[in-house]
Amino acid sequence: MPLQYVPVSEGKDKKPPLISGSNAFLGDVIHSQAEPGKELSSGFYRQEKGEPLVYTYTYDEMKIIIEGNFRMEDETGVVVEAKPGDVFFFPKGTTITFSSTDYGLAFFTGLRAAGGA
């Protein structure tokens, strides 16, 4: 099976679709062609200053922060001020509140079908 490639103009440099309010954006960029329940999807998540995004994961996901900053708080009260290079794992069932003092951009990979966020 050949590798899949996405140029920067269709990946990091392309603003993902709006998903919540006026300042949370997420878009799948590439995904696997695996059997149901084993699919992987990846792409970019951007959070801009303003209304926080509260999200409950229905799948396992990993994120790496690539630009800007995020404030992440889980349902137990754990708070992380995230910066570029920080890596996160969000287990299925976790609820996270995402916000930013300016903007943050992260790359994610989730154990879910394309468009299933």
GROMACS .gro file of C-alpha atoms in nm, residues 4-85:
model
   82
    4GLN     CA    1  -0.023   0.907   0.177
    5TYR     CA    2   0.107   1.265   0.152
    6VAL     CA    3  -0.053   1.600   0.233
    7PRO     CA    4   0.139   1.918   0.137
    8VAL     CA    5   0.169   2.200   0.391
    9SER     CA    6  -0.082   2.412   0.196
   10GLU     CA    7  -0.351   2.148   0.263
   11GLY     CA    8  -0.225   2.066   0.613
   12LYS     CA    9  -0.070   2.301   0.868
   13ASP     CA   10  -0.117   2.619   0.666
   14LYS     CA   11  -0.488   2.561   0.591
   15LYS     CA   12  -0.730   2.684   0.858
   16PRO     CA   13  -0.952   2.394   0.969
   17PRO     CA   14  -1.334   2.420   0.963
   18LEU     CA   15  -1.516   2.597   1.247
   19ILE     CA   16  -1.658   2.344   1.496
   20SER     CA   17  -1.785   2.549   1.790
   21GLY     CA   18  -1.878   2.908   1.868
   22SER     CA   19  -1.663   3.144   1.670
   23ASN     CA   20  -1.314   3.036   1.770
   24ALA     CA   21  -1.266   2.654   1.773
   25PHE     CA   22  -1.159   2.486   1.449
   26LEU     CA   23  -1.087   2.120   1.368
   27GLY     CA   24  -1.031   1.935   1.046
   28ASP     CA   25  -0.924   1.584   0.952
   29VAL     CA   26  -0.638   1.590   0.703
   30ILE     CA   27  -0.559   1.223   0.654
   31HIS     CA   28  -0.703   0.892   0.773
   32SER     CA   29  -0.641   0.520   0.751
   33GLN     CA   30  -0.843   0.272   0.549
   34ALA     CA   31  -0.872   0.021   0.835
   35GLU     CA   32  -1.161  -0.199   0.939
   36PRO     CA   33  -1.429  -0.038   1.159
   37GLY     CA   34  -1.309   0.029   1.511
   38LYS     CA   35  -0.943   0.039   1.407
   39GLU     CA   36  -0.945   0.354   1.193
   40LEU     CA   37  -0.703   0.639   1.264
   41SER     CA   38  -0.776   0.999   1.174
   42SER     CA   39  -0.540   1.292   1.207
   43GLY     CA   40  -0.544   1.661   1.139
   44PHE     CA   41  -0.524   2.002   1.300
   45TYR     CA   42  -0.709   2.167   1.586
   46ARG     CA   43  -0.697   2.544   1.634
   47GLN     CA   44  -0.833   2.727   1.938
   48GLU     CA   45  -0.847   3.105   1.929
   49LYS     CA   46  -0.893   3.351   2.215
   50GLY     CA   47  -1.250   3.374   2.342
   51GLU     CA   48  -1.512   3.115   2.427
   52PRO     CA   49  -1.359   2.788   2.560
   53LEU     CA   50  -1.440   2.457   2.393
   54VAL     CA   51  -1.564   2.182   2.627
   55TYR     CA   52  -1.523   1.841   2.464
   56THR     CA   53  -1.585   1.486   2.586
   57TYR     CA   54  -1.380   1.228   2.398
   58THR     CA   55  -1.565   0.926   2.257
   59TYR     CA   56  -1.233   0.779   2.136
   60ASP     CA   57  -0.864   0.784   2.239
   61GLU     CA   58  -0.662   1.075   2.099
   62MET     CA   59  -0.309   1.216   2.111
   63LYS     CA   60  -0.213   1.577   2.043
   64ILE     CA   61   0.114   1.766   2.001
   65ILE     CA   62   0.111   2.143   2.033
   66ILE     CA   63   0.286   2.302   1.736
   67GLU     CA   64   0.214   2.677   1.771
   68GLY     CA   65   0.081   2.924   2.025
   69ASN     CA   66  -0.062   2.822   2.360
   70PHE     CA   67  -0.349   2.627   2.510
   71ARG     CA   68  -0.496   2.606   2.855
   72MET     CA   69  -0.642   2.260   2.911
   73GLU     CA   70  -0.846   2.158   3.214
   74ASP     CA   71  -0.988   1.811   3.268
   75GLU     CA   72  -1.298   1.713   3.465
   76THR     CA   73  -1.086   1.640   3.776
   77GLY     CA   74  -0.949   1.995   3.786
   78VAL     CA   75  -0.602   1.919   3.644
   79VAL     CA   76  -0.486   2.228   3.450
   80VAL     CA   77  -0.199   2.244   3.200
   81GLU     CA   78  -0.068   2.557   3.029
   82ALA     CA   79   0.046   2.394   2.705
   83LYS     CA   80   0.316   2.524   2.472
   84PRO     CA   81   0.478   2.404   2.147
   85GLY     CA   82   0.631   2.059   2.179
   0.00000   0.00000   0.00000
